Coordinates of C-alpha atoms in Angstrom, one line a residue:
Chain A
X1326 CA 84.4 42.9 61.7
X1327 CA 85.8 41.0 58.7
X1328 CA 89.5 40.5 58.4
X1329 CA 90.2 41.9 61.9
X1330 CA 93.1 39.9 63.3
X1331 CA 93.1 39.7 67.1
X1332 CA 96.6 38.1 67.5
X1333 CA 98.0 41.0 65.4
X1334 CA 96.1 43.4 67.6
X1335 CA 97.6 42.0 70.8
X1336 CA 101.0 42.0 69.2
X1337 CA 101.0 45.7 68.3
X1338 CA 99.0 47.0 71.3
X1339 CA 102.0 47.3 73.7
X1340 CA 103.9 49.4 71.1
X1341 CA 100.9 51.7 70.7
X1342 CA 100.4 52.0 74.4
X1343 CA 104.1 53.0 74.7
X1344 CA 103.5 55.6 72.0
X1345 CA 100.4 56.9 73.9
X1346 CA 102.8 57.8 76.7
X1347 CA 104.8 60.0 74.3
X1348 CA 101.6 61.5 73.0
X1349 CA 100.6 62.4 76.5
X1350 CA 104.0 63.8 77.4
X1351 CA 104.0 65.9 74.2
X1352 CA 100.5 67.2 74.9
X1353 CA 101.3 68.1 78.6
X1354 CA 104.7 69.7 77.8
X1355 CA 103.1 71.7 74.9
X1356 CA 100.3 72.8 77.2
X1357 CA 102.7 73.8 80.0
X1358 CA 104.5 76.2 77.5
X1359 CA 101.1 77.5 76.2
X1360 CA 99.7 78.2 79.7
X1361 CA 102.7 80.4 80.6
X1362 CA 103.3 82.0 77.3
X1363 CA 99.6 82.6 76.7
X1364 CA 99.4 84.6 79.9
X1365 CA 102.4 86.7 78.7
X1366 CA 100.7 87.3 75.4
X1367 CA 97.4 88.3 77.1
X1368 CA 99.1 90.7 79.4
X1369 CA 101.3 92.1 76.6
X1370 CA 98.0 93.1 74.8
X1371 CA 97.0 95.2 77.8
X1372 CA 100.2 97.3 78.1
X1373 CA 99.6 101.1 77.6
X1374 CA 102.2 101.1 74.7
X1375 CA 100.1 101.0 71.5
X1376 CA 102.8 99.6 69.2
X1377 CA 103.4 96.6 71.5
X1378 CA 99.7 96.0 71.8
X1379 CA 99.2 96.1 68.1
X1380 CA 102.1 93.9 67.2
X1381 CA 101.2 91.3 69.8
X1382 CA 97.5 91.4 68.6
X1383 CA 98.5 90.9 65.0
X1384 CA 101.0 88.2 65.9
X1385 CA 98.3 86.3 67.8
X1386 CA 95.9 86.6 64.8
X1387 CA 98.6 85.4 62.4
X1388 CA 99.4 82.3 64.4
X1389 CA 95.7 81.6 64.9
X1390 CA 94.8 81.8 61.2
X1391 CA 97.6 79.7 59.8
X1392 CA 97.9 75.8 60.0
X1393 CA 99.7 74.3 62.9
X1394 CA 101.3 71.7 60.7
X1395 CA 102.9 74.4 58.6
X1396 CA 104.2 76.1 61.7
X1397 CA 105.7 72.8 62.9
X1398 CA 107.6 72.5 59.5
X1399 CA 108.6 76.1 59.7
X1400 CA 110.2 75.8 63.2
X1401 CA 111.8 72.5 62.3
X1402 CA 113.4 73.4 59.0
X1403 CA 114.1 77.1 59.2
X1404 CA 116.4 76.8 62.3
X1405 CA 119.1 74.7 60.4
X1406 CA 119.1 77.2 57.5
X1407 CA 120.5 79.7 60.0
X1408 CA 122.7 77.3 61.9
X1409 CA 120.3 76.4 64.7
X1410 CA 119.6 72.7 64.9
X1411 CA 116.6 71.7 66.9
X1412 CA 115.5 68.1 67.7
X1413 CA 112.1 67.1 66.5
X1414 CA 110.8 67.1 70.1
X1415 CA 112.2 70.6 70.8
X1416 CA 110.8 72.1 67.6
X1417 CA 107.5 70.3 68.0
X1418 CA 107.0 71.6 71.5
X1419 CA 108.0 75.2 70.5
X1420 CA 105.5 75.1 67.5
X1421 CA 102.6 73.5 69.4
X1422 CA 103.2 75.5 72.6
X1423 CA 103.3 78.8 70.6
X1424 CA 100.2 77.9 68.6
X1425 CA 98.1 77.1 71.6
X1426 CA 99.5 80.0 73.6
X1427 CA 97.8 82.3 71.1
X1428 CA 94.5 80.5 71.7
X1429 CA 95.0 80.6 75.5
X1430 CA 95.8 84.3 75.4
X1431 CA 92.3 84.9 74.0
X1432 CA 90.8 82.8 76.8
X1433 CA 92.8 84.7 79.4
X1434 CA 91.8 88.0 77.8
X1435 CA 88.2 87.1 78.1
X1436 CA 88.8 86.1 81.7
X1437 CA 90.6 89.4 82.6
X1438 CA 87.9 91.4 80.8
X1439 CA 85.2 89.7 82.8
X1440 CA 86.6 91.0 86.1
X1441 CA 84.4 93.9 87.4
X1442 CA 85.7 97.4 87.0
X1443 CA 85.2 98.0 90.8
X1444 CA 87.9 95.5 91.5
X1445 CA 90.4 97.6 89.5
X1446 CA 89.3 100.7 91.3
X1447 CA 89.5 99.0 94.7
X1448 CA 93.0 97.8 94.0
X1449 CA 94.0 101.3 92.9
X1450 CA 92.4 102.7 96.1
X1451 CA 94.6 100.4 98.2
X1452 CA 97.6 101.9 96.4
X1453 CA 98.7 98.6 94.8
X1454 CA 101.3 98.6 92.1
X1455 CA 100.2 97.2 88.6
X1456 CA 102.0 94.0 89.3
X1457 CA 100.3 93.6 92.7
X1458 CA 96.9 94.4 91.1
X1459 CA 97.3 91.6 88.5
X1460 CA 98.9 89.1 90.8
X1461 CA 96.7 89.5 93.9
X1462 CA 93.3 90.8 92.6
X1463 CA 92.8 90.4 88.9
X1464 CA 94.4 87.1 87.8
X1465 CA 92.8 85.0 90.7
X1466 CA 89.4 86.2 89.6
X1467 CA 90.1 85.9 85.9
X1468 CA 91.1 82.3 86.0
X1469 CA 87.9 80.6 87.1
X1470 CA 85.8 81.9 84.2
X1471 CA 88.6 80.9 81.9
X1472 CA 88.9 77.4 83.2
X1473 CA 86.3 75.9 80.7
X1474 CA 88.2 77.3 77.7
X1475 CA 91.6 76.3 79.1
X1476 CA 90.3 72.7 79.6
X1477 CA 89.0 72.6 76.0
X1478 CA 92.4 73.5 74.7
X1479 CA 94.1 70.9 76.7
X1480 CA 92.0 68.3 74.9
X1481 CA 92.5 70.2 71.7
X1482 CA 96.3 70.1 72.0
X1483 CA 96.1 66.3 72.7
X1484 CA 94.2 65.8 69.5
X1485 CA 96.7 67.9 67.5
X1486 CA 99.8 66.0 68.6
X1487 CA 99.5 63.6 65.6
X1488 CA 100.8 66.5 63.5
X1489 CA 104.1 66.1 65.3
X1490 CA 104.6 62.8 63.5
X1491 CA 105.5 64.7 60.3
X1492 CA 108.9 65.7 61.8
X1493 CA 109.5 62.3 63.4
X1494 CA 108.2 62.6 66.9
X1495 CA 107.5 59.1 67.9
X1496 CA 103.9 59.6 69.0
X1497 CA 100.8 57.5 68.3
X1498 CA 100.3 58.1 64.6
X1499 CA 104.0 57.8 64.0
X1500 CA 103.9 54.3 65.7
X1501 CA 100.8 53.3 63.8
X1502 CA 102.4 54.4 60.5
X1503 CA 105.5 52.3 61.3
X1504 CA 103.5 49.3 62.3
X1505 CA 101.4 49.6 59.1
X1506 CA 104.3 49.8 56.7
X1507 CA 106.2 47.0 58.4
X1508 CA 103.3 44.6 58.3
X1509 CA 101.2 45.9 55.4
X1510 CA 98.2 46.1 57.8
X1511 CA 96.6 49.4 58.5
X1512 CA 93.2 48.3 59.8
X1513 CA 94.2 47.4 63.3
X1514 CA 96.8 50.1 64.1
X1515 CA 94.7 53.1 62.8
X1516 CA 91.5 51.8 64.4
X1517 CA 93.3 51.2 67.7
X1518 CA 94.8 54.7 67.5
X1519 CA 91.2 56.1 67.1
X1520 CA 90.0 54.1 70.1
X1521 CA 92.9 55.2 72.2
X1522 CA 92.2 58.9 71.3
X1523 CA 88.5 58.4 72.3
X1524 CA 89.5 56.5 75.5
X1525 CA 91.6 59.5 76.6
X1526 CA 89.7 62.5 75.3
X1527 CA 86.2 61.6 76.4
X1528 CA 87.0 60.9 80.1
X1529 CA 89.4 63.9 80.0
X1530 CA 86.6 66.2 78.9
X1531 CA 84.4 64.8 81.6
X1532 CA 87.1 65.3 84.3
X1533 CA 87.7 68.9 83.1
X1534 CA 84.0 69.7 83.6
X1535 CA 84.0 68.2 87.1
X1536 CA 87.2 70.1 88.0
X1537 CA 85.6 73.3 86.7
X1538 CA 82.5 72.9 88.8
X1539 CA 84.6 72.0 91.8
X1540 CA 86.7 75.2 91.5
X1541 CA 83.5 77.3 91.0
X1542 CA 82.0 75.8 94.1
X1543 CA 85.2 76.3 96.1
X1544 CA 85.3 80.0 95.2
X1545 CA 81.6 80.4 95.9
X1546 CA 80.7 81.4 92.3
Chain B
X117 CA 118.7 83.1 46.0
X118 CA 116.7 86.1 47.0
X119 CA 113.1 85.9 48.0
X120 CA 112.1 87.7 44.7
X121 CA 114.0 85.1 42.6
X122 CA 112.4 82.4 44.6
X123 CA 108.9 83.7 43.9
X124 CA 109.6 84.2 40.2
X125 CA 110.7 80.6 40.0
X126 CA 108.1 78.9 42.1
X127 CA 105.0 81.0 41.9
X128 CA 103.2 78.7 39.5
X129 CA 103.5 75.7 41.9
X130 CA 102.5 77.8 44.9
X131 CA 99.5 79.2 42.9
X132 CA 98.3 75.8 41.8
X133 CA 98.7 74.6 45.4
X134 CA 96.6 77.5 46.6
X135 CA 94.0 76.6 44.0
X136 CA 93.7 73.1 45.4
X137 CA 93.6 74.4 49.0
X138 CA 90.7 76.7 48.0
X139 CA 88.9 73.8 46.2
X140 CA 89.4 71.5 49.2
X141 CA 88.1 74.3 51.5
X142 CA 85.0 75.0 49.5
X143 CA 84.1 71.3 49.1
X144 CA 84.7 70.6 52.7
X145 CA 82.7 73.6 53.7
X146 CA 79.7 72.5 51.7
X147 CA 79.9 69.0 53.2
X148 CA 80.6 70.3 56.7
X149 CA 77.5 72.6 56.6
X150 CA 75.3 69.8 55.3
X151 CA 76.6 67.3 58.0
X152 CA 76.2 70.0 60.7
X153 CA 72.6 70.6 59.8
X154 CA 71.8 67.0 59.6
X155 CA 73.5 65.9 62.9
X156 CA 72.4 69.1 64.7
X157 CA 68.7 68.4 63.9
X158 CA 69.1 64.7 64.6
X159 CA 70.5 65.4 68.0
X160 CA 67.4 67.4 68.8
X161 CA 65.1 64.5 67.6
X162 CA 62.7 62.8 70.0
X163 CA 63.6 59.4 68.6
X164 CA 66.3 57.9 70.9
X165 CA 67.8 55.9 68.0
X166 CA 68.3 58.9 65.8
X167 CA 69.5 61.0 68.7
X168 CA 71.9 58.3 69.8
X169 CA 73.3 58.0 66.2
X170 CA 74.0 61.8 66.1
X171 CA 75.6 61.8 69.6
X172 CA 77.8 58.9 68.6
X173 CA 78.8 60.6 65.4
X174 CA 79.6 63.9 67.2
X175 CA 81.6 62.3 70.0
X176 CA 83.6 60.0 67.7
X177 CA 84.6 62.8 65.4
X178 CA 85.3 65.3 68.1
X179 CA 87.0 62.8 70.3
X180 CA 89.6 61.6 67.8
X181 CA 92.1 63.6 65.8
X182 CA 91.5 64.8 62.2
X183 CA 94.8 63.2 61.2
X184 CA 93.5 59.8 62.5
X185 CA 90.2 60.3 60.7
X186 CA 92.0 61.2 57.5
X187 CA 94.2 58.2 57.6
X188 CA 91.3 55.9 58.5
X189 CA 89.2 57.1 55.6
X190 CA 92.1 56.9 53.2
X191 CA 93.9 53.7 54.3
X192 CA 91.3 51.6 56.1
X193 CA 88.1 52.2 54.2
X194 CA 89.6 50.6 51.0
X195 CA 89.9 47.4 53.0
X196 CA 86.1 47.4 53.3
X197 CA 85.9 47.7 49.5
X198 CA 85.3 51.5 49.6
X199 CA 88.2 52.9 47.7
X200 CA 88.2 56.7 47.7
X201 CA 90.5 58.8 45.6
X202 CA 92.8 61.0 47.6
X203 CA 91.4 64.3 46.6
X204 CA 87.9 63.1 47.7
X205 CA 89.2 61.5 50.8
X206 CA 90.8 64.8 51.8
X207 CA 87.8 67.0 51.7
X208 CA 85.4 64.3 53.0
X209 CA 87.6 63.8 56.1
X210 CA 87.9 67.5 56.8
X211 CA 84.2 68.1 56.1
X212 CA 83.0 65.2 58.3
X213 CA 85.3 66.5 61.1
X214 CA 84.1 70.1 60.9
X215 CA 80.5 68.8 60.6
X216 CA 80.7 67.3 64.1
X217 CA 81.8 70.7 65.6
X218 CA 79.2 72.5 63.5
X219 CA 76.4 70.2 64.7
X220 CA 76.8 71.5 68.2
X221 CA 76.6 75.1 66.8
X222 CA 73.4 74.2 64.9
X223 CA 71.9 72.6 68.0
X224 CA 72.8 75.6 70.1
X225 CA 71.4 78.0 67.5
X226 CA 68.1 76.2 67.2
X227 CA 67.7 76.0 71.0
X228 CA 68.4 79.8 71.2
X229 CA 65.2 80.6 69.2
X230 CA 62.6 81.8 71.7
X231 CA 59.8 79.4 72.6
X232 CA 57.2 81.9 71.4
X233 CA 58.4 81.5 67.8
X234 CA 57.7 77.7 68.0
X235 CA 54.3 78.3 69.5
X236 CA 53.4 80.9 67.0
X237 CA 54.3 78.6 64.1
X238 CA 52.2 75.9 65.7
X239 CA 49.3 78.3 66.1
X240 CA 49.2 79.1 62.4
X241 CA 49.1 75.4 61.7
X242 CA 52.5 74.9 60.1
X243 CA 53.8 71.4 59.7
X244 CA 57.0 70.6 61.8
X245 CA 59.1 70.6 58.6
X246 CA 57.7 73.9 57.4
X247 CA 58.1 75.4 60.9
X248 CA 61.7 74.4 61.0
X249 CA 62.5 75.6 57.5
X250 CA 60.7 78.9 57.5
X251 CA 60.6 80.1 61.1
X252 CA 63.2 78.4 63.3
X253 CA 66.2 77.8 61.0
X254 CA 66.5 81.4 59.6
X255 CA 66.6 82.8 63.1
X256 CA 68.9 80.0 64.4
X257 CA 71.3 80.8 61.5
X258 CA 71.7 84.5 62.5
X259 CA 72.4 83.4 66.1
X260 CA 75.0 80.9 65.2
X261 CA 76.9 82.7 62.5
X262 CA 79.5 84.4 64.7
X263 CA 81.0 81.1 66.0
X264 CA 80.8 79.7 62.4
X265 CA 83.3 82.3 61.4
X266 CA 85.9 80.7 63.8
X267 CA 85.0 77.2 62.6
X268 CA 85.6 78.2 59.0
X269 CA 89.1 79.3 59.9
X270 CA 89.6 75.9 61.6
X271 CA 88.3 74.3 58.4
X272 CA 90.8 76.2 56.2
X273 CA 93.6 75.2 58.6
X274 CA 92.3 71.6 58.6
X275 CA 92.7 71.4 54.8
X276 CA 96.5 71.7 55.2
X277 CA 96.4 68.1 56.6
X278 CA 95.2 66.7 53.3
X279 CA 98.9 67.1 52.2
X280 CA 99.6 64.1 54.4
X281 CA 97.8 61.8 51.9
X282 CA 99.6 63.6 49.0
X283 CA 96.8 65.9 47.8
X284 CA 98.8 68.6 46.0
X285 CA 97.5 71.5 48.1
X286 CA 99.6 74.5 49.2
X287 CA 101.1 72.7 52.2
X288 CA 102.1 69.8 49.9
X289 CA 103.7 72.0 47.3
X290 CA 105.6 73.9 50.0
X291 CA 107.0 70.6 51.4
X292 CA 108.0 69.5 47.9
X293 CA 109.7 72.8 47.1
X294 CA 111.5 72.7 50.5
X295 CA 112.7 69.2 49.9
X296 CA 114.3 70.2 46.5
X297 CA 115.7 73.6 47.4
X298 CA 116.2 73.7 51.2
X299 CA 115.0 77.3 51.1
X300 CA 112.9 76.6 54.1
X301 CA 112.4 80.2 55.4
X302 CA 111.2 81.4 51.9
X303 CA 109.1 78.4 51.2
X304 CA 107.3 78.0 54.5
X305 CA 107.2 81.7 55.0
X306 CA 105.4 82.4 51.8
X307 CA 103.0 79.5 52.5
X308 CA 102.3 80.9 55.9
X309 CA 101.6 84.3 54.4
X310 CA 99.2 82.8 51.8
X311 CA 97.2 81.0 54.4
X312 CA 97.1 84.2 56.5
X313 CA 95.8 86.2 53.5
X314 CA 93.2 83.5 52.8
X315 CA 91.8 83.4 56.3
X316 CA 92.2 87.1 57.4
X317 CA 91.3 88.8 54.1
X318 CA 88.9 86.3 52.5
X319 CA 87.2 83.9 54.9
X320 CA 86.8 86.3 57.8
X321 CA 85.5 89.3 55.8
X322 CA 83.1 87.0 54.0
X323 CA 81.7 85.6 57.2
X324 CA 81.3 89.1 58.6
X325 CA 79.5 90.2 55.5
X326 CA 77.2 87.1 55.8
X327 CA 76.5 87.9 59.4
X328 CA 75.5 91.5 58.6
X329 CA 73.5 90.4 55.5
X330 CA 71.5 87.8 57.3
X331 CA 70.9 90.1 60.3
X332 CA 69.6 92.7 57.9
X333 CA 67.3 90.2 56.2
X334 CA 65.7 89.4 59.5
X335 CA 65.4 93.1 60.3
X336 CA 67.8 92.9 63.2
X337 CA 70.4 95.5 62.0

C-alpha cells in the first residue's frame, strides 16, 4: 500500500498491543458484571409482583433502545454533579456492564422460557422451594440454549469497548488516537486497530461456537 | 437552574441535534438496506469470487468495531485521496456497518423461502432475475422483517457515534451543552429520553406496521 511506513508500524505496535490488554480487561470485566446482573434482571421480570415486573421490563427496554455512548457519558458526568466521583474505568464498567446486562437478561429469559413446563411441575411435585427450583432444575437447563446468544454478546461487548475512549479509558482506540495526534499519522494506527479487532473477534467467534457444541454434546442435547 | 428553565434555554439546539440524528438515521438506513440486499445476494452467488467478496465484506465489518470503521473512513480514506465530508462519512460508516449485519438477515430470509417456490418460478419460465424480484424477495422480506426491527434500533443507536467526528447530532449537542453548563443530569437525561422516544415510539411502531402491512399484502395475516 502506498505511504505505509513499516518502521513506524513496528514502533507503535507494542503500544497498541499493550492497549489491547486493556481492551480485553475492559470487555471481560464488563461482561462479568453483565452476566450476573443480567440474570438478576431476567429473574426480576418473573416475580409475581406486577409493579416490579413492569418497571424492570421498561427499564430493560429503555437501556436497550438508547445509545451506549450516551449512557457512558451519563454515568461519568452525572455522578460528580451529586458529589460522587467515579474514575473513567469504574464508570465505563458500570455503563457497559449495565447496558449488556439488559441484552443478556433477554437471552436468559429466552432460555428460561424454553424449559419445558413439566420440569416446573416435577420440581413442584418434589416440594422444592422457588430458589431450589431455579438453582437446581430450571437455570441448569436454561443456560445451554442461551449459550450462543451469550457468546455473541461477549464478542459484542469487545467491539463496543472503543466507546470507553471518550471518557479517557486507555483502550485501543484511545491509544491509536494518541499515536495519531503525536505523529500526525493515522493510517497505520487505525489500520492496525482494525486488524487487531479482526484478529481477536474472528477466532473468538469460532471458539464460542466450538464451546457451545461441546456443552451441548456433554449434556446430551 | 430547573429542568424547565434548562429546556426553555436549550431546546433549539437539542431540536436541531435531533433533526441531524434523524437525517443520519434515514440516510444510513437507505444505504444499509441497499448494502444488505447486495451483499446478501452476493453471498448466495455461485461465483466463488463474488461470494468471497461478500464474505470478506461481512466478516470485516462485523469483526471490527463501528468506531474503528468510522475513524478509518474519516481519517484514513483522505490519505488515499478520497476526502469525505464529515456528515457523509458519518452515515456512510453507520450504513456500511449495518449493511454487514443486514446481509446475513437477507441471506437467511432468502434461504427460508420454500424450495417449491423456486421450482414453480422456474416452471413458468421466469428468468433468474425476475424470479428473485417477483417471487423470492417479497416472501423473504416478510420472513426477515422481525429481526430488521432490532437492527433498526441498533442503527439509531449507532448514529450517536457520528458525534465522535463532530457531526452536530443529538449526542454532539448534548456534549457541547454539558461542557458549557455542567448540567450533566439534565443534558444527558433529556438526550436519553429523546433517543428513547425515537426508538420506542417511532422506529419500533413503524417496523411493526411494516411487518403487518407486508404480511397482509402477501395474504398471510
